[in-house]
Coordinates of C-alpha atoms in Angstrom, one line a residue:
Chain I
M1 CA 24.0 -2.2 6.6
A2 CA 21.4 -4.9 6.1
D3 CA 21.8 -5.7 9.9
M4 CA 21.1 -2.1 10.7
A5 CA 18.0 -2.0 8.4
A6 CA 16.7 -5.2 10.1
K7 CA 17.4 -3.6 13.5
N8 CA 15.5 -0.5 12.5
A9 CA 12.6 -2.5 11.2
D10 CA 12.2 -4.1 14.7
A11 CA 12.7 -0.9 16.6
P12 CA 9.6 0.9 17.9
L13 CA 8.4 3.9 16.0
F14 CA 9.0 6.2 18.9
L15 CA 11.0 5.3 22.0
V16 CA 11.1 8.0 24.7
E17 CA 13.5 7.3 27.5
D18 CA 13.6 9.3 30.7
V19 CA 13.0 12.6 29.0
H20 CA 13.3 15.8 31.0
F21 CA 12.5 19.2 29.7
S22 CA 11.8 22.6 31.3
Y23 CA 10.8 26.0 30.1
E24 CA 13.0 28.6 31.8
G25 CA 13.1 26.5 35.0
A26 CA 9.4 25.4 34.9
P27 CA 9.4 21.7 34.3
A28 CA 7.3 20.4 31.5
L29 CA 8.6 16.8 31.4
A30 CA 10.3 15.1 34.3
G31 CA 11.4 11.7 33.4
A32 CA 8.8 10.6 30.7
T33 CA 9.3 7.1 29.3
L34 CA 7.1 5.5 26.7
S35 CA 7.1 3.8 23.4
V36 CA 4.8 3.8 20.4
E37 CA 4.6 1.0 17.8
R38 CA 4.0 1.4 14.1
G39 CA 0.3 1.6 13.1
E40 CA -0.9 2.2 16.7
R41 CA -3.6 4.6 17.8
V42 CA -2.5 6.2 21.0
A43 CA -4.2 8.9 23.1
L44 CA -2.0 11.0 25.3
L45 CA -4.2 12.2 28.2
G46 CA -3.3 14.8 30.7
A47 CA -4.5 18.0 32.4
N48 CA -3.4 21.5 31.3
G49 CA 0.4 21.9 31.8
S50 CA 1.1 18.1 32.2
G51 CA 3.5 18.2 29.3
K52 CA 1.4 16.6 26.5
S53 CA 2.1 19.3 23.9
T54 CA 5.8 19.5 24.8
L55 CA 6.0 15.7 24.3
L56 CA 4.3 15.9 21.0
K57 CA 6.6 18.7 19.8
M58 CA 9.5 16.5 20.8
L59 CA 8.1 13.6 18.8
D60 CA 8.0 16.0 15.9
G61 CA 11.6 17.0 16.4
L62 CA 10.7 20.6 17.2
L63 CA 12.0 20.5 20.8
F64 CA 14.8 18.4 22.2
P65 CA 15.2 16.9 25.6
D66 CA 17.3 18.6 28.3
R67 CA 18.1 15.1 29.4
G68 CA 17.1 11.6 28.2
R69 CA 16.7 10.3 24.7
I70 CA 14.1 10.0 21.9
G71 CA 14.4 7.4 19.2
F72 CA 12.6 7.3 15.9
M73 CA 12.6 3.9 14.1
G74 CA 15.9 2.9 15.8
Q75 CA 17.7 6.2 15.1
E76 CA 18.2 9.0 17.5
L77 CA 15.9 12.0 17.1
S78 CA 18.1 14.9 18.0
E79 CA 19.2 18.4 16.8
A80 CA 22.2 16.8 15.2
T81 CA 20.4 14.1 13.2
L82 CA 17.8 16.6 12.1
R83 CA 20.5 18.9 10.8
L84 CA 21.4 16.1 8.3
D85 CA 19.4 16.9 5.1
S86 CA 18.6 13.3 4.2
F87 CA 17.3 12.4 7.7
S88 CA 15.4 15.6 8.1
R89 CA 13.6 15.3 4.7
E90 CA 12.7 11.7 5.3
F91 CA 11.5 12.4 8.9
R92 CA 9.4 15.5 7.8
R93 CA 7.8 13.4 5.1
R94 CA 6.9 10.6 7.5
V95 CA 5.7 12.7 10.5
G96 CA 3.0 15.3 10.3
F97 CA 1.9 17.6 13.2
V98 CA -1.5 19.2 13.5
F99 CA -1.0 22.1 16.0
Q100 CA -3.6 23.0 18.6
N101 CA -3.5 26.6 17.5
A102 CA -4.5 26.5 13.8
D103 CA -3.5 30.1 13.5
A104 CA 0.1 29.3 14.0
Q105 CA -0.1 26.7 11.3
L106 CA -1.6 28.9 8.6
F107 CA 0.8 31.4 7.2
S108 CA 0.3 31.3 3.4
P109 CA -1.6 33.9 1.3
T110 CA -4.2 31.4 0.1
V111 CA -5.7 28.1 1.2
R112 CA -4.2 26.5 -1.9
D113 CA -0.7 27.8 -1.1
E114 CA -1.1 26.6 2.4
V115 CA -1.8 23.1 1.4
A116 CA 1.0 23.1 -1.2
F117 CA 3.6 24.4 1.3
G118 CA 4.5 21.0 2.7
P119 CA 4.7 19.0 -0.6
L120 CA 6.7 21.8 -2.3
H121 CA 9.2 22.0 0.6
L122 CA 9.7 18.2 0.4
G123 CA 10.7 18.6 -3.2
L124 CA 7.8 16.8 -4.9
P125 CA 7.4 17.4 -8.6
D126 CA 4.9 20.2 -9.6
D127 CA 2.3 17.9 -11.1
E128 CA 2.3 15.6 -8.0
V129 CA 2.0 18.7 -5.7
E130 CA -1.0 19.9 -7.8
R131 CA -2.6 16.4 -7.6
R132 CA -2.2 16.2 -3.8
V133 CA -3.4 19.7 -3.2
E134 CA -6.6 19.1 -5.3
D135 CA -7.3 15.7 -3.7
T136 CA -6.7 17.0 -0.1
I137 CA -8.8 20.1 -0.7
H138 CA -11.6 17.8 -2.0
I139 CA -11.5 15.3 0.9
L140 CA -11.7 18.1 3.4
G141 CA -14.5 20.0 1.5
L142 CA -12.4 23.1 1.1
G143 CA -13.0 23.6 -2.7
H144 CA -15.0 26.8 -2.2
L145 CA -12.3 28.3 0.0
K146 CA -9.3 27.5 -2.3
E147 CA -8.4 31.1 -3.1
R148 CA -9.4 32.6 0.2
A149 CA -6.8 33.8 2.8
P150 CA -6.6 31.2 5.6
Y151 CA -6.6 33.7 8.4
H152 CA -10.0 35.0 7.4
L153 CA -11.8 31.6 7.8
S154 CA -13.9 30.5 10.8
G155 CA -12.4 28.3 13.5
G156 CA -13.7 25.1 12.1
E157 CA -12.5 25.9 8.6
K158 CA -9.1 26.9 9.8
K159 CA -8.8 23.5 11.5
R160 CA -9.7 21.7 8.3
V161 CA -7.1 23.8 6.3
A162 CA -4.5 23.0 9.0
L163 CA -5.3 19.3 8.7
A164 CA -5.2 19.5 4.9
S165 CA -1.8 21.2 5.0
V166 CA -0.5 18.2 6.9
L167 CA -2.3 15.4 5.0
A168 CA -1.0 16.7 1.7
I169 CA 2.4 15.5 2.8
N170 CA 0.9 12.1 3.3
P171 CA 2.7 11.3 6.5
D172 CA 2.8 7.8 8.0
V173 CA 2.6 9.3 11.5
L174 CA 0.1 11.9 12.5
L175 CA 0.4 13.9 15.7
F176 CA -2.7 15.8 16.8
D177 CA -2.6 18.3 19.6
E178 CA -6.0 18.8 21.1
P179 CA -7.7 18.3 17.8
T180 CA -11.3 18.9 19.0
A181 CA -10.6 21.9 21.3
G182 CA -12.9 24.8 20.5
L183 CA -14.6 23.0 17.6
D184 CA -18.4 22.6 17.1
P185 CA -19.7 19.0 17.5
K186 CA -20.1 18.5 13.7
T187 CA -16.4 19.4 13.0
S188 CA -15.3 17.4 16.0
S189 CA -17.0 14.3 14.8
F190 CA -15.7 14.8 11.3
L191 CA -12.2 15.0 12.6
V192 CA -12.6 11.9 14.7
S193 CA -14.0 9.9 11.9
L194 CA -11.3 11.1 9.5
A195 CA -8.7 10.0 12.0
G196 CA -10.4 6.6 12.0
D197 CA -10.1 6.3 8.2
L198 CA -6.5 7.4 8.3
H199 CA -5.7 4.7 10.9
E200 CA -7.5 2.1 8.7
A201 CA -5.2 3.2 5.9
G202 CA -2.3 2.1 8.1
K203 CA -1.2 5.4 9.7
T204 CA 0.0 5.8 13.2
I205 CA -2.1 8.3 15.1
I206 CA -1.0 10.0 18.3
T207 CA -3.5 12.4 19.8
A208 CA -2.9 14.6 22.9
T209 CA -6.2 15.5 24.4
Q210 CA -8.1 16.1 27.6
D211 CA -11.4 15.5 25.9
L212 CA -12.2 12.1 27.5
S213 CA -15.4 11.7 25.3
I214 CA -13.4 11.0 22.2
V215 CA -10.7 8.7 23.6
G216 CA -12.6 5.5 22.9
D217 CA -13.0 6.6 19.2
I218 CA -9.5 7.7 18.5
A219 CA -7.2 5.3 20.4
D220 CA -6.5 1.7 21.1
R221 CA -4.2 2.6 23.9
A222 CA -4.3 5.5 26.3
L223 CA -1.3 7.0 28.1
V224 CA -2.0 9.3 31.1
M225 CA 0.4 12.1 31.9
G226 CA 0.4 13.0 35.6
E227 CA 0.7 16.4 37.1
D228 CA 4.3 15.4 38.1
H229 CA 5.1 15.5 34.3
R230 CA 5.7 11.7 34.0
L231 CA 3.6 8.9 32.8
A232 CA 1.0 8.1 35.5
G233 CA -0.6 5.1 33.8
E234 CA -1.5 3.4 30.6
G235 CA -3.8 0.8 29.1
P236 CA -6.8 0.2 26.8
P237 CA -9.1 3.3 26.8
A238 CA -12.0 1.5 28.5
A239 CA -9.7 0.4 31.4
V240 CA -8.1 3.8 31.8
L241 CA -11.4 5.6 31.7
A242 CA -12.7 3.2 34.3
D243 CA -9.8 3.9 36.6
R244 CA -11.3 6.8 38.6
E245 CA -8.4 6.9 41.0
L246 CA -5.9 7.3 38.2
L247 CA -8.0 10.0 36.4
L248 CA -8.5 11.9 39.6
R249 CA -4.8 11.8 40.3
A250 CA -4.0 13.1 36.8
N251 CA -6.6 15.9 37.3
L252 CA -8.7 14.6 34.3
I253 CA -11.8 14.3 36.4
H254 CA -12.7 16.2 39.5
D255 CA -14.7 16.0 42.7
H256 CA -17.5 18.6 42.6
P257 CA -20.4 19.3 44.8
H258 CA -23.9 18.2 44.0
R259 CA -27.3 18.6 45.7
H260 CA -29.5 15.6 45.7
G261 CA -32.7 15.9 47.7
G262 CA -31.4 18.9 49.5
V263 CA -28.2 17.1 50.6
E264 CA -24.9 18.5 49.3
H265 CA -22.2 15.9 48.7
Y266 CA -19.0 15.4 46.7
H267 CA -18.2 12.6 44.2
P268 CA -15.9 12.2 41.2
H269 CA -17.2 13.8 38.1
S270 CA -16.2 13.6 34.5
H271 CA -17.6 14.2 31.1
V272 CA -16.8 10.8 29.6
E273 CA -20.4 10.3 28.4
G274 CA -22.3 13.4 28.9
H275 CA -23.0 14.6 32.5
E276 CA -24.0 11.5 34.3
H277 CA -23.8 10.3 37.8
G278 CA -23.7 6.8 39.2
H279 CA -26.8 7.1 41.3
Chain N
M1 CA -21.4 34.5 50.5
A2 CA -24.9 34.6 49.0
D3 CA -27.2 31.8 48.1
G4 CA -25.4 31.2 44.8
G5 CA -22.8 28.9 46.5
M6 CA -19.3 30.1 45.9
L7 CA -20.3 33.4 44.3
P8 CA -19.9 36.6 46.3
A9 CA -23.2 38.5 47.0
W10 CA -22.6 41.3 44.4
M11 CA -22.3 38.8 41.7
T12 CA -25.8 37.5 42.4
E13 CA -27.5 40.9 42.3
R14 CA -30.0 41.2 39.4
P15 CA -30.2 44.5 37.4
G16 CA -33.6 46.2 37.1
G17 CA -35.3 47.0 33.8
F18 CA -33.4 48.3 30.9
E19 CA -33.8 52.1 31.1
P20 CA -30.9 54.0 29.6
G21 CA -30.9 57.5 31.0
G22 CA -28.8 60.6 31.6
P23 CA -27.4 63.1 29.2
D24 CA -26.4 61.8 25.9
R25 CA -23.5 63.0 23.9
A26 CA -22.2 61.7 20.6
V27 CA -19.2 59.5 21.0
R28 CA -16.3 60.8 18.9
Q29 CA -14.3 58.1 17.1
S30 CA -11.1 57.9 19.2
A31 CA -7.6 57.6 17.8
L32 CA -7.7 54.0 19.1
A33 CA -10.8 53.1 17.1
R34 CA -9.2 54.6 14.0
T35 CA -6.1 52.5 14.6
L36 CA -8.3 49.5 14.7
L37 CA -9.9 50.4 11.4
G38 CA -6.4 51.1 10.0
L39 CA -5.2 47.6 11.0
G40 CA -8.1 46.0 9.2
R41 CA -7.4 48.2 6.1
L42 CA -3.7 47.1 6.1
A43 CA -4.7 43.4 6.1
R44 CA -7.2 44.1 3.3
D45 CA -4.6 45.9 1.2
T46 CA -2.0 43.2 1.5
I47 CA -4.5 40.6 0.5
Y48 CA -5.5 42.8 -2.4
S49 CA -1.9 43.0 -3.5
E50 CA -1.7 39.2 -3.7
K51 CA -4.9 39.2 -5.8
V52 CA -3.4 41.8 -8.2
A53 CA -0.2 39.7 -8.5
A54 CA -2.3 36.7 -9.4
R55 CA -4.3 38.6 -12.2
P56 CA -3.3 38.2 -15.8
G57 CA -1.4 41.3 -17.0
L58 CA 1.7 42.5 -18.9
M59 CA 3.9 42.8 -15.8
Q60 CA 2.5 39.7 -14.0
G61 CA 3.5 37.5 -16.9
V62 CA 7.2 38.4 -16.8
D63 CA 9.5 35.9 -15.1
P64 CA 10.2 37.3 -11.6
R65 CA 14.0 37.1 -12.1
V66 CA 13.8 39.1 -15.3
K67 CA 11.4 41.6 -13.6
V68 CA 13.8 42.1 -10.7
A69 CA 16.7 42.7 -13.1
G70 CA 14.7 45.2 -15.2
V71 CA 13.4 47.1 -12.2
L72 CA 17.0 47.3 -10.8
V73 CA 18.2 48.8 -14.1
L74 CA 15.3 51.4 -14.0
L75 CA 16.1 52.2 -10.3
L76 CA 19.7 52.9 -11.2
L77 CA 18.5 55.1 -14.1
A78 CA 16.3 57.1 -11.7
S79 CA 19.4 58.2 -9.8
L80 CA 21.6 58.8 -12.8
L81 CA 19.2 61.1 -14.8
R82 CA 20.0 64.8 -14.3
H83 CA 17.0 66.5 -15.9
W84 CA 13.7 66.6 -13.9
Y85 CA 11.5 66.1 -17.0
L86 CA 13.3 62.9 -17.8
V87 CA 12.8 61.6 -14.3
L88 CA 9.1 62.6 -14.6
G89 CA 9.0 60.7 -17.8
L90 CA 10.4 57.6 -16.0
Y91 CA 7.7 58.0 -13.4
L92 CA 5.1 58.2 -16.0
V93 CA 6.5 55.1 -17.7
S94 CA 6.0 53.2 -14.3
V95 CA 2.4 54.5 -14.1
A96 CA 1.8 53.3 -17.7
M97 CA 3.3 49.9 -16.7
A98 CA 0.9 49.7 -13.8
A99 CA -2.0 50.4 -16.1
A100 CA -0.8 47.6 -18.4
A101 CA -0.7 45.3 -15.3
S102 CA -4.4 46.2 -14.7
I103 CA -3.7 48.0 -11.4
P104 CA -6.2 50.8 -10.8
A105 CA -4.3 54.1 -11.4
W106 CA -5.8 55.7 -8.2
F107 CA -4.7 52.8 -6.0
F108 CA -1.2 52.8 -7.5
M109 CA -0.6 56.5 -7.2
K110 CA -2.0 56.7 -3.7
R111 CA 0.4 54.0 -2.5
V112 CA 3.3 55.9 -3.9
W113 CA 2.4 59.5 -2.9
M114 CA 1.2 58.5 0.6
F115 CA 4.9 58.2 1.7
I116 CA 6.6 60.8 -0.4
P117 CA 5.5 63.9 1.5
L118 CA 6.7 62.2 4.7
F119 CA 10.1 61.0 3.6
A120 CA 11.2 63.2 0.8
A121 CA 9.3 66.5 0.7
V122 CA 9.8 67.2 4.4
I123 CA 13.5 66.5 4.1
A124 CA 13.8 68.6 0.9
L125 CA 11.6 71.5 2.1
P126 CA 14.2 73.6 4.1
S127 CA 16.7 73.5 1.2
I128 CA 14.4 75.6 -1.0
F129 CA 15.0 78.7 1.2
N130 CA 18.0 80.9 0.7
V131 CA 18.8 80.9 4.4
V132 CA 19.7 77.2 4.1
R133 CA 21.1 77.1 0.6
D134 CA 22.2 80.2 -1.3
G135 CA 20.9 80.8 -4.8
D136 CA 19.0 83.1 -7.2
P137 CA 15.8 84.2 -5.5
L138 CA 12.6 83.0 -7.2
W139 CA 10.2 84.6 -4.7
V140 CA 11.1 86.9 -1.9
I141 CA 8.9 86.2 1.1
W142 CA 10.3 88.7 3.5
D143 CA 12.7 91.6 3.0
F144 CA 14.7 92.1 6.2
G145 CA 15.8 95.6 5.0
G146 CA 19.5 94.9 5.8
E147 CA 21.7 91.9 6.7
V148 CA 20.5 89.8 9.6
R149 CA 23.0 87.8 11.6
L150 CA 22.5 85.0 14.1
G151 CA 25.8 85.0 15.8
P152 CA 28.4 84.0 13.2
W153 CA 25.7 82.9 10.8
S154 CA 24.4 85.4 8.2
L155 CA 20.8 85.0 7.2
G156 CA 21.3 87.5 4.3
T157 CA 19.1 90.5 3.5
S158 CA 15.8 88.6 2.8
L159 CA 14.0 85.3 3.2
A160 CA 13.5 83.9 -0.3
I161 CA 12.8 80.7 -2.2
T162 CA 15.6 80.0 -4.6
Q163 CA 15.6 78.6 -8.1
Q164 CA 18.4 76.2 -7.3
G165 CA 16.6 75.1 -4.1
V166 CA 13.3 74.4 -5.9
R167 CA 15.1 72.5 -8.7
G168 CA 16.9 70.4 -6.2
A169 CA 13.8 69.6 -4.1
V170 CA 11.7 68.8 -7.2
M171 CA 14.5 66.5 -8.4
L172 CA 14.7 64.7 -5.1
V173 CA 10.9 64.3 -4.8
L174 CA 10.7 63.0 -8.4
R175 CA 13.6 60.6 -8.0
V176 CA 12.0 59.2 -4.8
A177 CA 8.6 59.1 -6.6
A178 CA 9.9 57.2 -9.6
S179 CA 11.9 54.8 -7.4
V180 CA 9.1 54.1 -5.0
S181 CA 6.8 53.7 -7.9
L182 CA 9.0 51.1 -9.5
G183 CA 9.3 49.2 -6.2
V184 CA 5.6 49.2 -5.6
L185 CA 5.0 48.0 -9.2
L186 CA 7.4 45.1 -8.7
A187 CA 5.8 44.2 -5.3
L188 CA 2.3 44.5 -6.6
T189 CA 2.8 42.4 -9.8
T190 CA 4.9 39.6 -8.2
R191 CA 3.6 37.1 -5.7
W192 CA 5.5 37.5 -2.5
N193 CA 7.0 33.9 -2.5
E194 CA 8.2 34.3 -6.1
L195 CA 9.7 37.7 -5.3
L196 CA 11.7 36.2 -2.5
R197 CA 12.8 33.3 -4.7
A198 CA 13.9 35.8 -7.3
L199 CA 15.9 37.7 -4.7
R200 CA 17.7 34.5 -3.8
V201 CA 18.7 34.0 -7.4
F202 CA 20.4 37.4 -7.2
H203 CA 22.3 36.1 -4.1
V204 CA 20.5 38.2 -1.6
P205 CA 21.6 36.5 1.7
R206 CA 19.4 33.7 2.8
L207 CA 19.0 35.1 6.3
F208 CA 17.6 38.4 4.9
V209 CA 15.1 36.5 2.7
L210 CA 14.2 34.3 5.6
I211 CA 13.5 37.3 7.8
L212 CA 11.3 38.9 5.1
S213 CA 9.4 35.7 4.5
M214 CA 8.7 35.3 8.3
T215 CA 7.7 38.9 8.6
Y216 CA 5.1 38.5 5.9
R217 CA 3.7 35.2 7.1
Y218 CA 3.3 36.5 10.5
I219 CA 2.1 40.0 10.0
F220 CA -1.4 38.8 9.7
L221 CA -1.3 37.0 13.0
L222 CA 0.0 40.1 14.6
L223 CA -2.8 42.1 13.0
A224 CA -5.4 39.7 14.2
M225 CA -3.9 39.8 17.7
A226 CA -3.8 43.5 17.8
T227 CA -7.4 43.7 16.5
E228 CA -8.6 41.3 19.1
M229 CA -6.9 43.3 21.9
F230 CA -8.5 46.5 20.7
T231 CA -11.9 44.9 20.4
A232 CA -11.7 43.2 23.8
R233 CA -11.0 46.5 25.3
A234 CA -13.8 48.3 23.5
S235 CA -16.2 45.6 24.7
R236 CA -15.3 46.3 28.3
M237 CA -15.5 50.1 28.0
V238 CA -18.4 52.2 29.2
G239 CA -18.3 55.5 27.3
P240 CA -15.2 57.0 25.6
A241 CA -11.8 56.8 27.2
S242 CA -9.7 59.9 27.9
P243 CA -6.7 60.4 25.6
R244 CA -4.5 59.7 28.7
E245 CA -6.2 56.3 29.2
D246 CA -5.9 55.6 25.5
R247 CA -2.2 56.3 25.7
R248 CA -1.7 54.1 28.7
F249 CA -3.6 51.3 27.0
L250 CA -1.5 51.7 23.9
A251 CA 1.8 51.5 25.8
A252 CA 0.7 48.5 27.8
G253 CA -0.8 46.9 24.6
M254 CA 2.5 47.3 22.8
G255 CA 4.3 45.5 25.5
A256 CA 1.8 42.7 25.6
L257 CA 1.8 42.3 21.9
L258 CA 5.6 42.1 21.8
G259 CA 5.5 39.2 24.4
K260 CA 2.7 37.4 22.6
S261 CA 4.2 37.9 19.2
H262 CA 7.5 36.4 20.3
A263 CA 5.8 33.3 21.5
L264 CA 3.7 33.1 18.4
S265 CA 6.6 33.6 16.0
E266 CA 8.3 30.5 17.5
E267 CA 5.1 28.5 17.0
V268 CA 4.8 29.7 13.4
Y269 CA 8.4 28.8 12.7
A270 CA 7.9 25.4 14.3
A271 CA 4.9 24.8 12.1
M272 CA 6.9 25.7 9.0
V273 CA 9.8 23.4 10.0
S274 CA 7.4 20.6 10.7
R275 CA 6.3 20.8 7.1
G276 CA 9.8 20.6 5.7
F277 CA 10.8 24.3 5.6
D278 CA 14.6 24.7 5.7
G279 CA 15.0 28.4 5.1
E280 CA 14.7 28.3 1.4
P281 CA 11.5 29.6 -0.2
V282 CA 9.9 27.2 -2.6
T283 CA 7.0 28.0 -5.0
A284 CA 4.9 26.0 -7.3
S285 CA 5.7 27.7 -10.5
R286 CA 9.3 26.9 -11.4
F287 CA 10.9 29.9 -13.1
R288 CA 11.0 29.5 -16.9
T289 CA 12.0 32.4 -19.2
A290 CA 10.2 32.7 -22.4
A291 CA 10.8 34.9 -25.5
A292 CA 8.4 37.5 -24.1
D293 CA 10.6 37.9 -21.0
W294 CA 13.6 38.7 -23.1
V295 CA 11.6 41.1 -25.2
W296 CA 10.5 42.8 -21.9
L297 CA 14.1 43.0 -20.7
A298 CA 15.3 44.3 -24.0
S299 CA 12.6 47.0 -24.1
T300 CA 13.5 48.1 -20.5
A301 CA 17.2 48.2 -21.4
T302 CA 16.5 50.2 -24.5
L303 CA 14.3 52.6 -22.6
A304 CA 17.0 53.0 -20.0
L305 CA 19.8 53.6 -22.5
S306 CA 17.7 56.1 -24.6
L307 CA 16.8 58.1 -21.5
L308 CA 20.4 58.1 -20.3
A309 CA 21.7 59.1 -23.8
G310 CA 19.1 61.9 -24.0
D311 CA 20.1 63.1 -20.6
R312 CA 23.8 63.3 -21.7
I313 CA 22.9 64.9 -25.0
I314 CA 20.8 67.7 -23.5
G315 CA 23.7 68.4 -21.2

């Protein structure tokens, strides 16, 4: 037993081995292999349809591989293990998922109920639930919206409620799916800086995004998903962002025509730091 | 291609000045626009119900389990009473209970009577005529002047409304009114999650409760999607659509909504599971019965027994 605990302590947080998955014949993952250590900040980069969201859902035990294996702290993450009450409760307490579509995540009658949903379902005592709800609502500046219906809020407010509903569980691992998509710059930067604070508090942050401008702020390691639904490359964000050939291959940047002095020509183009060109 | 690079020529044409012209006619609100407003109203009403349930009031304070038990007893009573005035009395009791729960009388009665003409009165209507159910005539509408036969079926000598028919129809409508009224009262004064938990206490199957809970959580998303679809269409329309076009849009829209809602329901469920949901509704307020709950239950039982005894004594 002690051996097993020691083994689990050394095991990576997530170990994804040759995972395949397809939606009704359309491949989403075709042999993805990667690992994430505890306390890491990882960005999962990839174009639309490269399999980022599918991979995140697998890391949250919401989808399961057709082939291949996913491990969580040395134990297999599968339908069978998640059916075990003790494993499932512990896993749900440790791993939180902020969905890209905030609407799908908000289903309670009021913001307060929404934030309380997770802690209540994990069986925390009432006073602890109350304390967490109040604190989380306070951190995210949702005090004035507490009794409002979540589906009636603005896009930015919905995102903050969705985040609050996950943070109230106090997970060790946070999975973000396109956290800044469709948000105004102020809300985006608020989310990025909150993710920084959470990482400093020791949490593992895994963010799937195609917004290259935030990668340097949210990750210490970037993994690039290729259009062939496997890992196309990885490294420190600066190195990955400098690898134009890799980004072009993964369809994260694109060639597009420009006119300079009446001459039209093509060169790689991205939005890493605004809209700049190397000449 | 025009000068605009990859754009076709027609896309680069600039319109002239803004000069609306031509004959104007007032645009009538289409059935579709009314549907849109109706969807919005439904969402508002549902949210209003949650607000009513959260208000302080006589009914809201009762433990949900006790409330469900009490309402079940009264529902049983509504079908056991044999005198229309006693059923009417039961209905009035439910209206009084709604008033004590600070539900506006008009809102409450509208909710109940909106459905009764549809589901009960229409069903009961034919039975008041002697051609459907024989009885003592109360009002002769048409004297045929002799027996009229439709093949083997005799229609009698006149078309009349019968005493027995009216009594039966009134009884049915009142029973439905009292039952629906009690149901609406329970739903309005109990928060949805607590009501579901109370149902589980009474061993209503978990699957049934799960389906109810998913339906509720997800009805707003469906409403939002439907509203967006209607609005997106309205924004692309020039002038009113013909009823035929409206119908075609509705049919196509329903199909699209079904597809979208299926995908979304999976996502909503995944979001619930991700936060620890395992099919069992959990709410913050743990059920605790107090003396007041037992008083409420005892009063309800006494009321039920007295009405039932009265019903038997009258004969």
